[in-house]
Coordinates of C-alpha atoms in Angstrom, one line a residue:
M3 CA 0.1 0.1 0.2
S4 CA 1.7 3.2 -0.8
E5 CA 1.4 6.6 1.1
Q6 CA -0.9 8.5 -1.2
N7 CA -3.5 5.6 0.0
I8 CA -3.3 6.3 3.6
K9 CA -5.8 8.5 5.5
Q10 CA -4.2 10.8 7.5
L11 CA -5.9 12.8 10.5
R12 CA -4.9 16.6 9.4
R13 CA -5.8 20.4 9.6
T14 CA -7.3 20.8 6.3
R15 CA -7.0 24.2 4.3
N16 CA -10.0 23.0 2.2
G17 CA -13.4 24.3 3.9
R18 CA -11.4 25.6 6.8
I19 CA -12.9 28.4 8.6
I20 CA -10.3 28.8 12.1
A21 CA -7.9 26.7 11.8
G22 CA -9.4 23.5 10.0
V23 CA -9.4 21.2 13.1
C24 CA -13.2 20.8 11.9
S25 CA -13.0 20.0 8.1
G26 CA -10.0 18.0 8.5
V27 CA -11.4 15.3 11.2
G28 CA -15.2 15.3 9.0
E29 CA -12.6 14.6 6.1
Y30 CA -10.8 11.5 7.9
V31 CA -14.2 10.5 9.3
G32 CA -16.4 11.0 6.8
I33 CA -19.1 13.1 7.9
D34 CA -19.7 16.9 7.4
A35 CA -17.7 19.4 9.2
N36 CA -20.3 21.5 9.6
L37 CA -21.9 18.5 12.0
I38 CA -18.4 18.5 14.2
R39 CA -18.5 22.2 14.3
I40 CA -22.1 22.0 15.7
A41 CA -21.0 19.5 18.6
L42 CA -18.3 21.2 19.5
A43 CA -20.6 24.5 19.8
I44 CA -23.1 22.4 21.8
A45 CA -20.7 21.5 23.9
T46 CA -18.7 24.7 24.5
L47 CA -22.7 25.8 25.7
F48 CA -22.5 22.8 28.1
G49 CA -19.5 23.8 30.3
G50 CA -16.9 24.9 27.8
L51 CA -15.3 21.6 26.7
G52 CA -15.8 22.0 22.7
I53 CA -13.7 25.1 23.3
G54 CA -10.6 22.7 24.7
V55 CA -11.0 20.0 22.3
Y56 CA -10.7 22.2 19.4
A57 CA -7.6 23.7 21.1
I58 CA -6.1 20.8 21.9
G59 CA -6.9 19.4 17.9
W60 CA -5.1 22.7 16.8
L61 CA -2.0 22.3 18.6
L62 CA -2.1 18.1 18.2
L63 CA -2.8 17.4 14.5
P64 CA -0.7 18.9 11.7
E65 CA -1.6 20.9 9.2
E66 CA -2.2 19.4 5.6
G67 CA 0.9 19.1 3.7
R68 CA 3.2 19.0 6.9
D69 CA 4.4 15.9 8.6
A70 CA 4.7 17.7 12.4
S71 CA 1.7 19.5 14.6
I72 CA 2.4 22.8 16.4
V73 CA 3.5 21.0 19.6
Q74 CA 5.9 18.8 17.5
D75 CA 7.6 21.7 16.1
L76 CA 8.1 22.8 19.4
I77 CA 9.3 19.9 21.1
N78 CA 12.0 19.6 17.9
K79 CA 13.2 23.6 18.0
Q80 CA 13.1 22.7 22.1
Q81 CA 15.4 19.2 21.4
A82 CA 17.5 20.8 18.8
K83 CA 18.4 23.9 20.6
S84 CA 19.1 21.8 23.8
S85 CA 21.2 19.3 21.7
S86 CA 23.5 22.4 20.4
T87 CA 24.4 24.2 23.4
T88 CA 24.7 20.5 25.4
T89 CA 27.6 19.1 22.4
G90 CA 29.3 22.2 22.0
V91 CA 33.0 21.3 23.1
W92 CA 35.6 24.1 23.7
D93 CA 39.3 23.7 22.9
D94 CA 42.0 26.5 23.7
E95 CA 41.0 28.6 21.1
Q96 CA 37.5 28.6 21.9
K97 CA 37.6 29.3 25.9
P98 CA 35.7 32.4 27.2
Q99 CA 38.5 34.6 28.4
Q100 CA 38.5 34.5 32.5

């Protein structure tokens, strides 16, 4: 099975209103994105859960055409920054003046 045939959960650009979470989930599940929007609106009215679910989806679902989500990008940047500072080895020429 090729990579093109694998169904992936992504935030879509087509049909997005805010960040594409509902349209991406709707496309993945195979239902209209407006039904998901209505469900999240109702969940928001009854305790505010819909906003939290949408925000989590925004942070964890990668955008269409990308491999990593917002959170994964931040983690990768932090790991790259920490690994570049911990692997720096001082030789005699690079030692700071004391």
